[in-house]
Short mmCIF file of C-alpha atoms in Angstrom, two decimals:
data_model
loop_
_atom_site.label_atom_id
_atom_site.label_comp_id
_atom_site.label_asym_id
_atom_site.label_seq_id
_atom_site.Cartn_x
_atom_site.Cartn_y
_atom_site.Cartn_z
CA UNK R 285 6.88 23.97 -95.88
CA UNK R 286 7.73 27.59 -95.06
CA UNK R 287 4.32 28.22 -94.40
CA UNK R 288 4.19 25.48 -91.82
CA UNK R 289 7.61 26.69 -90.04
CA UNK R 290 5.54 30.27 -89.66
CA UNK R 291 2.60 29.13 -88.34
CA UNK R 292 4.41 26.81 -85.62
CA UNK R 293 6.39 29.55 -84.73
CA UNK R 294 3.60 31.70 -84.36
CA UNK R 295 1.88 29.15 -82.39
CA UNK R 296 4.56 28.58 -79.91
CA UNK R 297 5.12 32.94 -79.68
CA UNK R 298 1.30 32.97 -79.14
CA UNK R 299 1.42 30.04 -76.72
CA UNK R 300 4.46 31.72 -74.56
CA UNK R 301 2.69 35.35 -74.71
CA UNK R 302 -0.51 33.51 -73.04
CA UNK R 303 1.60 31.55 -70.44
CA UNK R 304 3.49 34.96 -69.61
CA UNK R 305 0.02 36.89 -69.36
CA UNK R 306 -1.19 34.00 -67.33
CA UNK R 307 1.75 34.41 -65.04
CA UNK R 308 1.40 38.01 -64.87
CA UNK R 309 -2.13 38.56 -64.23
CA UNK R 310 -1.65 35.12 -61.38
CA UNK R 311 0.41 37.48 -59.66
CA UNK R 312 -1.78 40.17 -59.95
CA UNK R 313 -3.98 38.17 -58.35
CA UNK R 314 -1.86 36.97 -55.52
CA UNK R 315 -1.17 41.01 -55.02
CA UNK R 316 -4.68 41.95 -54.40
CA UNK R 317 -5.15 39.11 -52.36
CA UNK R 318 -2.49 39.52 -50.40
CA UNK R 319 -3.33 43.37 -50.16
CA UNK R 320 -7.17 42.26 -48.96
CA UNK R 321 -5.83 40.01 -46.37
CA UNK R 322 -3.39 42.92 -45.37
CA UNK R 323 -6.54 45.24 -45.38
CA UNK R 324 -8.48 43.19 -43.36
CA UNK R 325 -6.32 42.59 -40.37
CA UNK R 326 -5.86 46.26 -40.62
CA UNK R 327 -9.21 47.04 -39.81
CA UNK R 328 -9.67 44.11 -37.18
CA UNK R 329 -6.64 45.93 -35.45
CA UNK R 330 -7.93 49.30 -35.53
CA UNK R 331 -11.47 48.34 -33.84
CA UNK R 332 -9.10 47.21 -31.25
CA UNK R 333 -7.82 50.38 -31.17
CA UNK R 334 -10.75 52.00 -31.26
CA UNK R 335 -12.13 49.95 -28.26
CA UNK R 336 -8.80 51.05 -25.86
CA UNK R 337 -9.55 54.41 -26.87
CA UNK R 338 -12.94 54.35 -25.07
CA UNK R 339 -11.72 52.16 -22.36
CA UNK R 340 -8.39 52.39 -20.50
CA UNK R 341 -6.56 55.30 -19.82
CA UNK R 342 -2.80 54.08 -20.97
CA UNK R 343 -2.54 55.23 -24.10
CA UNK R 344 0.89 53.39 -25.25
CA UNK R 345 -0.61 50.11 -25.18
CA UNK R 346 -3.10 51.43 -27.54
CA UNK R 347 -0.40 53.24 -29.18
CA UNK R 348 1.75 50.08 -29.79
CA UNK R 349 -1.49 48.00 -31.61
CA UNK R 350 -1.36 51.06 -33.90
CA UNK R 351 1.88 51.12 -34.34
CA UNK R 352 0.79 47.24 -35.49
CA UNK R 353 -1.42 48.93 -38.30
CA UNK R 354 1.48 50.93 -39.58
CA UNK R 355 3.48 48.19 -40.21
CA UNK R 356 0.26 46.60 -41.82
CA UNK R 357 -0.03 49.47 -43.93
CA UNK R 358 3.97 49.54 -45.10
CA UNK R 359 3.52 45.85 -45.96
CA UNK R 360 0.11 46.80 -48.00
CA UNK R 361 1.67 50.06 -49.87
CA UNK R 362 4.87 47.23 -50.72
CA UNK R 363 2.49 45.34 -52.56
CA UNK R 364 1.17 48.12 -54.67
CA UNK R 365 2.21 48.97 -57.72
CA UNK R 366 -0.14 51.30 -59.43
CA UNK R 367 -1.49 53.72 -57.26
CA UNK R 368 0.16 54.04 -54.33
CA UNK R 369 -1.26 57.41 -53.00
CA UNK R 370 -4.24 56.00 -50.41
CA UNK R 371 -2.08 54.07 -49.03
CA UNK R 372 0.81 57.07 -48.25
CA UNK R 373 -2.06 59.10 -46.87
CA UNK R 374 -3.39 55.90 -44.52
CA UNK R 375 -0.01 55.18 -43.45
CA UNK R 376 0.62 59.48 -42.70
CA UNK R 377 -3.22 59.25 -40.89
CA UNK R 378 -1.70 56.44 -38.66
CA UNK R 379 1.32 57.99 -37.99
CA UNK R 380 0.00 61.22 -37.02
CA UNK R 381 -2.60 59.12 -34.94
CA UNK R 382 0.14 57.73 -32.44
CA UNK R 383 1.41 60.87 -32.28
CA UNK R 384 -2.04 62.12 -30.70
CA UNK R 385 -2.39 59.21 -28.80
CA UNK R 386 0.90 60.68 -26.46
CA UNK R 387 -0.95 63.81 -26.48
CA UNK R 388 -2.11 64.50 -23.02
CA UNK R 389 -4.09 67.21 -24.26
CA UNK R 390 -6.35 65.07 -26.97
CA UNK R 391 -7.70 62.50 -24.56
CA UNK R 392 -11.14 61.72 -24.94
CA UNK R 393 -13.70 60.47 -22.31
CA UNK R 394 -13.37 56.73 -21.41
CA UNK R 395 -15.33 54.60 -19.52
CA UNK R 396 -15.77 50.93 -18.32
CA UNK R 397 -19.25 50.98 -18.26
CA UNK R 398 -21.56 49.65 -21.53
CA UNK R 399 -24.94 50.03 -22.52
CA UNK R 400 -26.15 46.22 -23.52
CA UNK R 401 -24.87 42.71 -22.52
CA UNK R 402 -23.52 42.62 -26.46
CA UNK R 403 -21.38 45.94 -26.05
CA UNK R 404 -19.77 43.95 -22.66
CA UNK R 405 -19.42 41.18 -25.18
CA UNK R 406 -17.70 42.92 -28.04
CA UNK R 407 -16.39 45.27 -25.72
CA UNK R 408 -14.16 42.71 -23.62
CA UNK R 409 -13.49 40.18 -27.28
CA UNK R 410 -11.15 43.47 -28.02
CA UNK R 411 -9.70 43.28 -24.69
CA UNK R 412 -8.55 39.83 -24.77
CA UNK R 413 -7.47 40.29 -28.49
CA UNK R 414 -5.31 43.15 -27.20
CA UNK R 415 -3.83 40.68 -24.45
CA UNK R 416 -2.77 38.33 -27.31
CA UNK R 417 -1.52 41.33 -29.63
CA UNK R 418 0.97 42.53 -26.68
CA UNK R 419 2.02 39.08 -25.72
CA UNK R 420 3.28 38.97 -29.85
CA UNK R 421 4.93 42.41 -29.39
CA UNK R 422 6.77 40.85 -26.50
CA UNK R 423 7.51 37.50 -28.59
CA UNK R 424 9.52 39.74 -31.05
CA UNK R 425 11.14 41.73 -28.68
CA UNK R 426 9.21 45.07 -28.55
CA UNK R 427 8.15 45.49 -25.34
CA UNK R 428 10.01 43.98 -22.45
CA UNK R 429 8.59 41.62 -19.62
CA UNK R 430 8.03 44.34 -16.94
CA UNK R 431 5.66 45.86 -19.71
CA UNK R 432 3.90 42.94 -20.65
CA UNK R 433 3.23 42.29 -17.18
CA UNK R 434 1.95 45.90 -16.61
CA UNK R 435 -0.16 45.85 -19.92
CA UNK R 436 -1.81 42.76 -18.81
CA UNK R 437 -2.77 43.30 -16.14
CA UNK R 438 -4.28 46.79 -16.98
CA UNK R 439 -6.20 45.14 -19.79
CA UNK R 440 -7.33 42.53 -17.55
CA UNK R 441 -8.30 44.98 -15.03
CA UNK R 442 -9.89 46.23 -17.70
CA UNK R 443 -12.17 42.88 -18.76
CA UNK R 444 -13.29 42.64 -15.58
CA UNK R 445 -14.39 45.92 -14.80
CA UNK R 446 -16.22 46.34 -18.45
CA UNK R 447 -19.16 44.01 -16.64
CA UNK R 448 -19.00 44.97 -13.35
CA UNK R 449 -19.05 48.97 -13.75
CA UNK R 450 -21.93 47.91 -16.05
CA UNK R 451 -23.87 46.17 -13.51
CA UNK R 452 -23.32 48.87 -11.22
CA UNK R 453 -24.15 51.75 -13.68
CA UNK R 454 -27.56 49.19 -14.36
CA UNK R 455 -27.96 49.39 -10.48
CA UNK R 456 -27.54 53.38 -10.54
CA UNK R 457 -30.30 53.98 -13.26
CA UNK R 458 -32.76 51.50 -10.69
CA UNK R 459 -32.14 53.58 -7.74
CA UNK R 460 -33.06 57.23 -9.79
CA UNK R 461 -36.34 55.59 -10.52
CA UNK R 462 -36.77 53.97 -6.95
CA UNK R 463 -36.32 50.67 -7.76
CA UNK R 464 -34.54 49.83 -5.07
CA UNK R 465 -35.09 45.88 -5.40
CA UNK R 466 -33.26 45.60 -8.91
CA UNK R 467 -30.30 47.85 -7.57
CA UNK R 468 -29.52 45.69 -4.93
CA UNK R 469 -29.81 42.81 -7.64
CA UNK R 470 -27.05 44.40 -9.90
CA UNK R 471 -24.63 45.36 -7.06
CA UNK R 472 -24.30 41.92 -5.80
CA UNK R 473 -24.32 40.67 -9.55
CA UNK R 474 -20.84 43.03 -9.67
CA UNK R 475 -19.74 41.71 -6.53
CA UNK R 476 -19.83 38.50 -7.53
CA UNK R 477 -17.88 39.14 -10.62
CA UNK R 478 -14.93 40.77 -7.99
CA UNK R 479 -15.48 37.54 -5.76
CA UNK R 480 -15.03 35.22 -8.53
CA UNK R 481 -11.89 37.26 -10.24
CA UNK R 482 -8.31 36.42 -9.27
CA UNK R 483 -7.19 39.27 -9.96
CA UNK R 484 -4.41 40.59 -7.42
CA UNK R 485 -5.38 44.71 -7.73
CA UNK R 486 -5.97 46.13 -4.51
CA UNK R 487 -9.29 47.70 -5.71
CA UNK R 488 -10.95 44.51 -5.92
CA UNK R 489 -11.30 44.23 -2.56
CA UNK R 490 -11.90 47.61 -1.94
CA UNK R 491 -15.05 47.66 -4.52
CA UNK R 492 -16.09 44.47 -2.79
CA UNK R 493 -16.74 46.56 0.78
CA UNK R 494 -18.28 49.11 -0.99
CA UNK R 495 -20.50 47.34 -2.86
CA UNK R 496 -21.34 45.50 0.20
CA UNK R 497 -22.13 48.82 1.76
CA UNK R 498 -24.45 50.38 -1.24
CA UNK R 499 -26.42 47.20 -0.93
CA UNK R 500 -27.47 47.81 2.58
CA UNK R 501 -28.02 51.27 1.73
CA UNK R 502 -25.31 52.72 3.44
CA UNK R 503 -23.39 53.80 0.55
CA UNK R 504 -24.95 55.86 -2.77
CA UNK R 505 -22.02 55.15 -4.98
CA UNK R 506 -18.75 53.93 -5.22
CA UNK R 507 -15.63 56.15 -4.63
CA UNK R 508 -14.40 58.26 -7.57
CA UNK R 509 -10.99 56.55 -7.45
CA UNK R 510 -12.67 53.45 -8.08
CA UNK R 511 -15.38 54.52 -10.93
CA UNK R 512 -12.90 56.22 -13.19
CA UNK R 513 -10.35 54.29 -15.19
CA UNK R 514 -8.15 57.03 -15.42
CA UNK R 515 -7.41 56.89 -11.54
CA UNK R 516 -7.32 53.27 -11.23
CA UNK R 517 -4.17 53.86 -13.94
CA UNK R 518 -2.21 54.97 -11.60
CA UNK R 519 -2.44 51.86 -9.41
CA UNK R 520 -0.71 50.10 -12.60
CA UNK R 521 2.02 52.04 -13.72
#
């Protein structure tokens, strides 16, 4: 009878050792996962922020989607619990990264204009996921209306121009080799974009007559304050 009383107990300490291992190693489990999902959005954002980089000249916006990685990164290194120390040095890269980004001195080259119709494509799918990413920062409070109105309309200054400065950069490579024919084609394939847009920048309108004018041959290019993004900035802020 002893015997029996042993092995019961036993069974039930064997049986609640299993179900506590179960539990623990389900929450493992939930932990990584959690820490994936974490990872992922991570490096969604920072293609984001790698496209702003490369295409509009204010740096805070990009500055406040990293800022959005951060916080990723904090949430990931809460979740860890046995070694912490890639996380600290991600979270320290990032940091030091929006630092930089206020750095007038580190600013690289950017530019509207892309190579293929799938660079516009990807190019302008970070754009508009950058539009939704500021509209959240304003949701919770971290940017104020005046911004968000300001950062949208940069970014969707931005959209636009990613496929028309690519048409017309198309058009320039057509006139160095003569062919004058597919130039004109591109121009007016920009200047439709700028027709169709609603956009209220002054610019638009501006591009519009010159465009007009390089079709007809009396123009070469457009004006400087219109190519670079870094001038048309300072139409915005």
């Amino acid at each position: 009878m002893t015997l029996i009383v042993v092995l019961i107990f036993l069974m039930l300490i064997t049986l609640i050792a299993v179900s506590v291992i179960n539990r623990m190693q389900q929450r493992q489990r939930e932990r990584r996962l959690k820490q994936r999902r974490l990872r992922n959005q991570a490096d969604e954002l920072s293609e984001v922020v790698t496209c702003l980089e490369q295409t509009i000249p204010n740096r805070v916006i990009t500055r406040h989607i990293n800022d959005m990685i951060i916080s990723l990164q904090q949430q990931m290194l809460a979740l860890e619990d046995k070694n912490p120390q890639h996380i600290e040095a991600a979270i320290h890269k990032s940091e030091l990264y929006s630092e930089e980004l206020l750095n007038p001195q580190t600013r690289p080259h950017i530019s509207y204009q892309r190579e293929s119709d799938a660079q516009i494509a990807k190019t302008q799918l970070h754009l508009n996921e950058a539009m939704h990413l500021i509209t959240q920062l304003a949701a919770r409070g971290v940017i104020n209306e005046v911004e968000l109105d300001a950062y949208l309309s940069e970014l969707r200054w931005a959209y636009l121009m990613v496929s028309v400065m690519s048409y017309v950069g198309q058009g320039e490579k057509s006139m160095a080799i003569s062919d004058r024919f597919s130039a004109q084609a591109f121009y007016r394939k920009a200047q439709q974009l700028l027709m169709e847009s609603m956009h209220q920048d002054p610019r638009r309108l501006k591009m519009i007559k010159e465009l007009s004018e390089m079709v007809d041959g009396d123009r070469v290019s457009l004006s400087r304050e219109l190519r670079e993004p870094a001038s048309a900035a300072l139409k915005l802020h």
